[in-house]
Short mmCIF file of C-alpha atoms in Angstrom, two decimals:
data_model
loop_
_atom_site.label_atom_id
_atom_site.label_comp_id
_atom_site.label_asym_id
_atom_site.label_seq_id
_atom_site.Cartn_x
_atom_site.Cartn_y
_atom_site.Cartn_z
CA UNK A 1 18.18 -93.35 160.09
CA UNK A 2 18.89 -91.98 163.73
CA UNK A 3 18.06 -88.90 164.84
CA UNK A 4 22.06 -87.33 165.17
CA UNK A 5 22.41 -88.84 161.32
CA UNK A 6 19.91 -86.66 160.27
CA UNK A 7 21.40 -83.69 161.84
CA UNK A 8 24.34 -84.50 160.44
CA UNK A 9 23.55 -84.51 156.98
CA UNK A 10 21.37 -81.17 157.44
CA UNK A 11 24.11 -79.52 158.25
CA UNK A 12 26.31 -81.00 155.81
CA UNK A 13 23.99 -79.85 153.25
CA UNK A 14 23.67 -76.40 154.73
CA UNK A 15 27.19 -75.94 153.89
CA UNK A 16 27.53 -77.20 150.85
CA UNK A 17 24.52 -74.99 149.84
CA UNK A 18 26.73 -71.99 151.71
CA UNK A 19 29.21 -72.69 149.43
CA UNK A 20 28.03 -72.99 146.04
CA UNK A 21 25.77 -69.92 146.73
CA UNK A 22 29.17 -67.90 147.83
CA UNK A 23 30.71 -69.26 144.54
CA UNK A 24 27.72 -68.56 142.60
CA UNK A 25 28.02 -65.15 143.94
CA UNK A 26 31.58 -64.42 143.26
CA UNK A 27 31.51 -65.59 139.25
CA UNK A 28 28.07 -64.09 138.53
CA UNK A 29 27.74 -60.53 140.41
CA UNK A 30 30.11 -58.04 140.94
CA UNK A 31 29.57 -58.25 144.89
CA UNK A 32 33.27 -59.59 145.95
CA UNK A 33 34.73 -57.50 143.11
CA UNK A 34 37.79 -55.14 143.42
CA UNK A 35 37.40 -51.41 142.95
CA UNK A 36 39.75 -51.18 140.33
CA UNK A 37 38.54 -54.63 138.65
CA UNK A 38 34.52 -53.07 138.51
CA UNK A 39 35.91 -49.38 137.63
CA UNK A 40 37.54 -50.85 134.32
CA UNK A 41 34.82 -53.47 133.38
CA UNK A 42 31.84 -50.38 133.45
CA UNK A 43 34.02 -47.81 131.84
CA UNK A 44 34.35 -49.95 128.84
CA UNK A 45 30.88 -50.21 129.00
CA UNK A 46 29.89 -46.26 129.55
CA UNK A 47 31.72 -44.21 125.98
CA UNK A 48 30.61 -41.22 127.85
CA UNK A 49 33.18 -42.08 130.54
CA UNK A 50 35.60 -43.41 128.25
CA UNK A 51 36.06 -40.12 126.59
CA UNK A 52 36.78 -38.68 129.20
CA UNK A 53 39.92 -40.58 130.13
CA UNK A 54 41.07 -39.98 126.68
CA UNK A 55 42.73 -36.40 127.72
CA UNK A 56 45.81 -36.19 128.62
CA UNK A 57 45.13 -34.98 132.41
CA UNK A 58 43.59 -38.07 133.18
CA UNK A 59 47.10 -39.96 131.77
CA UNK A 60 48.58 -38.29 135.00
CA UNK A 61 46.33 -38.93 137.39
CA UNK A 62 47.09 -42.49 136.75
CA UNK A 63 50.44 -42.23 136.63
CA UNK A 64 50.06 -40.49 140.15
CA UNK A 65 47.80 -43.36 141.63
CA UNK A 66 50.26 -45.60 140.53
CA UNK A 67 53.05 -43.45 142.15
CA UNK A 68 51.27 -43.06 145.08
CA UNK A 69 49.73 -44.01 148.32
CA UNK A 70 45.70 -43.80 148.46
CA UNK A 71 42.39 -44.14 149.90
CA UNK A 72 38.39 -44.80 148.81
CA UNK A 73 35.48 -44.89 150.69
CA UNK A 74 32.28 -45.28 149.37
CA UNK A 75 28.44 -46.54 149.71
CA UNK A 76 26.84 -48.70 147.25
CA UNK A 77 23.29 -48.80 148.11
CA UNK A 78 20.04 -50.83 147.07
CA UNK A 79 16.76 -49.57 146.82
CA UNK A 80 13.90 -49.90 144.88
CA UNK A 81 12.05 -47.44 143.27
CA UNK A 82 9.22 -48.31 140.99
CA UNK A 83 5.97 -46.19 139.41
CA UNK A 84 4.53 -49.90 138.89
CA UNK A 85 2.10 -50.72 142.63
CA UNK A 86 2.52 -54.45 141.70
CA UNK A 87 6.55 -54.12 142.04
CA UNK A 88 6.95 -51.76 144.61
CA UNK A 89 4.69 -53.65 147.44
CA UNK A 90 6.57 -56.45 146.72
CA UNK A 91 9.33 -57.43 149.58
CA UNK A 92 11.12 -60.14 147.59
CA UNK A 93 13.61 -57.54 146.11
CA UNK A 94 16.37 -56.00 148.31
CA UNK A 95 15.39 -52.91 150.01
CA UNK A 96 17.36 -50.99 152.02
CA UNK A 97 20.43 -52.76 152.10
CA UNK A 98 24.10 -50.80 151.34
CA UNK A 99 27.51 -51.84 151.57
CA UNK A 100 30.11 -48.98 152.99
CA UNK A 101 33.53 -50.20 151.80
CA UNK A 102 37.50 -48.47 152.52
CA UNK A 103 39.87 -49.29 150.25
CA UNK A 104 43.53 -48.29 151.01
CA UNK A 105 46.61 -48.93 148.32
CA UNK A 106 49.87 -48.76 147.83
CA UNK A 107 51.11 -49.60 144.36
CA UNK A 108 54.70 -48.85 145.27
CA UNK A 109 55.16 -51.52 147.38
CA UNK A 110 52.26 -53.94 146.33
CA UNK A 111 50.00 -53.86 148.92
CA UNK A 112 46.23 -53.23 148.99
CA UNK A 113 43.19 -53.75 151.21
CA UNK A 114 39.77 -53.42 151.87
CA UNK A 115 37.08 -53.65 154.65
CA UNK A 116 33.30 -53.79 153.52
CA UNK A 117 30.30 -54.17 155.60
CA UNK A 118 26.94 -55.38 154.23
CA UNK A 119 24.21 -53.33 156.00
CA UNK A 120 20.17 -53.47 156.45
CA UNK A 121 19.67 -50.05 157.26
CA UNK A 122 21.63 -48.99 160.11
CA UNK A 123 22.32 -52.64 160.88
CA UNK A 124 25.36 -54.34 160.33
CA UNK A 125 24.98 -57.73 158.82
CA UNK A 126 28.32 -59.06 157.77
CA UNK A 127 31.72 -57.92 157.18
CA UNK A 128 34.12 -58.61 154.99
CA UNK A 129 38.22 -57.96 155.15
CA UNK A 130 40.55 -58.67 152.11
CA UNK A 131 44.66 -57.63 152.09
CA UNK A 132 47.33 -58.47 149.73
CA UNK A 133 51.04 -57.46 150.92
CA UNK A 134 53.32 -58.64 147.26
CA UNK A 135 52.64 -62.81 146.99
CA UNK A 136 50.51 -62.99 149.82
CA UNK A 137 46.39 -62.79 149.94
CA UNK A 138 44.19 -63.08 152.93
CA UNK A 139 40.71 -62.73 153.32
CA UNK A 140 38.40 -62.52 156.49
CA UNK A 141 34.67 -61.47 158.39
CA UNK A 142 34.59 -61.25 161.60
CA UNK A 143 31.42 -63.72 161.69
CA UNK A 144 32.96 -66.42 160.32
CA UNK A 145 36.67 -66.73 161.55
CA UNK A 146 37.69 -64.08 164.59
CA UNK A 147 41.14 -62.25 164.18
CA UNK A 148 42.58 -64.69 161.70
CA UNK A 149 42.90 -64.43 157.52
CA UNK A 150 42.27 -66.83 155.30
CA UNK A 151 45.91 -66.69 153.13
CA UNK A 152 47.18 -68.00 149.80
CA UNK A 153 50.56 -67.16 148.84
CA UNK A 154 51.53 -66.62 144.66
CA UNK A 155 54.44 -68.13 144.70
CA UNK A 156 55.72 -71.88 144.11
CA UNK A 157 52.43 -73.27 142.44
CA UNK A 158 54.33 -75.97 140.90
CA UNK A 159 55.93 -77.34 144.51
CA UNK A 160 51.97 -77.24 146.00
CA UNK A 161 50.65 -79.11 143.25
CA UNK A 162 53.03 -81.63 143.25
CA UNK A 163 52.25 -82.41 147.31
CA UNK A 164 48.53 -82.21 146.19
CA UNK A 165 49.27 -85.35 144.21
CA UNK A 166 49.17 -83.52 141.07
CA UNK A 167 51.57 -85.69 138.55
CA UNK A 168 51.79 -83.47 135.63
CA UNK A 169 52.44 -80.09 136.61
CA UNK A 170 53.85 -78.84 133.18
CA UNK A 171 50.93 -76.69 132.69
CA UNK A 172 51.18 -75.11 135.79
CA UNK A 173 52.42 -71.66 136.35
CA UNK A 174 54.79 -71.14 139.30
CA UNK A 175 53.07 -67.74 139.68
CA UNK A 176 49.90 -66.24 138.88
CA UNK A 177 50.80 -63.46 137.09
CA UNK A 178 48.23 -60.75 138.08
CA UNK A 179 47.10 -58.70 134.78
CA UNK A 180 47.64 -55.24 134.53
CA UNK A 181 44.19 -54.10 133.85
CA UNK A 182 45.35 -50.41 132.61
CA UNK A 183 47.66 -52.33 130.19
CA UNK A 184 43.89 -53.63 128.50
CA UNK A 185 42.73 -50.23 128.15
CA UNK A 186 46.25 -48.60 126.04
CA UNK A 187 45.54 -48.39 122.55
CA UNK A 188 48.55 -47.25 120.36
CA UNK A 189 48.26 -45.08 116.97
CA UNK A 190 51.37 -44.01 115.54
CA UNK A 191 52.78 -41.47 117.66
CA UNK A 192 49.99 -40.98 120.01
CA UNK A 193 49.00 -43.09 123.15
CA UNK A 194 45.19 -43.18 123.71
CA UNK A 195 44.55 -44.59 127.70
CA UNK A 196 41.23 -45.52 128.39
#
């Protein structure tokens, strides 16, 4: 093999490795996540929390999220801590590392989105930009693509899979429908509405 085939397939491989890793990533850790989708999933997990959203007061907050414009910011940091000398001299886990994340939403008129940066310290590593205006969802970082989202529209899934060369498109929706994640949490007794 030459020299420039080599290369080639190096970098190739590089990216395919990129890849998997990202997807690897997104199904098995909570990194690329919503908010809302990682609030629900740990407060079925936590009854302490879960009783809390029983009362009533917490039925209108939600109602007035869902009415209303809003904001988060927040830090998620990791660090480790240990007792144990063998586990805290080691430098294999992450240390120092925290991502800072805004989150702005509007349920009225279906739009949300979110800038997180992944930080060593006071060192900004990578950052990450998501929005979703109705059908429409883009996703972009600075440090791969520069002023420009990555978009996928909802809408006419059939039509795309058909010029994708996809015969049988009975099974496909024409729309993801998006699931109402407070909807999974409503348990009904009689008369009484529990929300969790």
């Amino acid at each position: 093999m030459k020299r420039n085939e080599k290369i080639i397939i190096s970098v190739i491989l590089l990216i395919l490795i990129f890849i998997i890793a990202g997807i690897a990533v997104y199904f098995f850790t909570d990194l690329f996540k919503s908010n809302k989708v990682l609030f629900y999933k740990y407060l079925a997990k936590n009854s302490n929390v879960i009783s809390k959203y029983v009362e009533d007061t917490t039925k209108n907050d939600l109602e007035y999220i869902k009415q209303n414009k809003y904001s988060t910011t927040g830090t998620i940091s990791f660090d480790l801590v240990s007792n144990n000398q063998d586990i805290a001299n080691q430098t294999v886990p992450a240390r120092n590392f925290n991502i800072e994340y805004n989150m702005q939403a509007d349920s009225i008129n279906n739009k949300d989105s979110l800038q997180a940066k992944l930080k060593y310290l006071d060192t900004d590593l990578f950052e990450l930009k998501y929005a979703h205006n109705n059908d429409l969802y883009g996703i972009t970082s600075s440090e791969v693509i520069i002023n420009k989202y990555i978009t996928f529209e909802n809408n006419n899934l059939k039509e795309l899979a058909t010029k994708y060369g996809i015969a049988d498109v009975s099974s496909i929706p024409d729309k993801i429908q998006m699931q109402n994640l407070s909807e999974l949490f409503n348990l009904t007794r009689g008369a009484n509405t529990i929300y969790f």
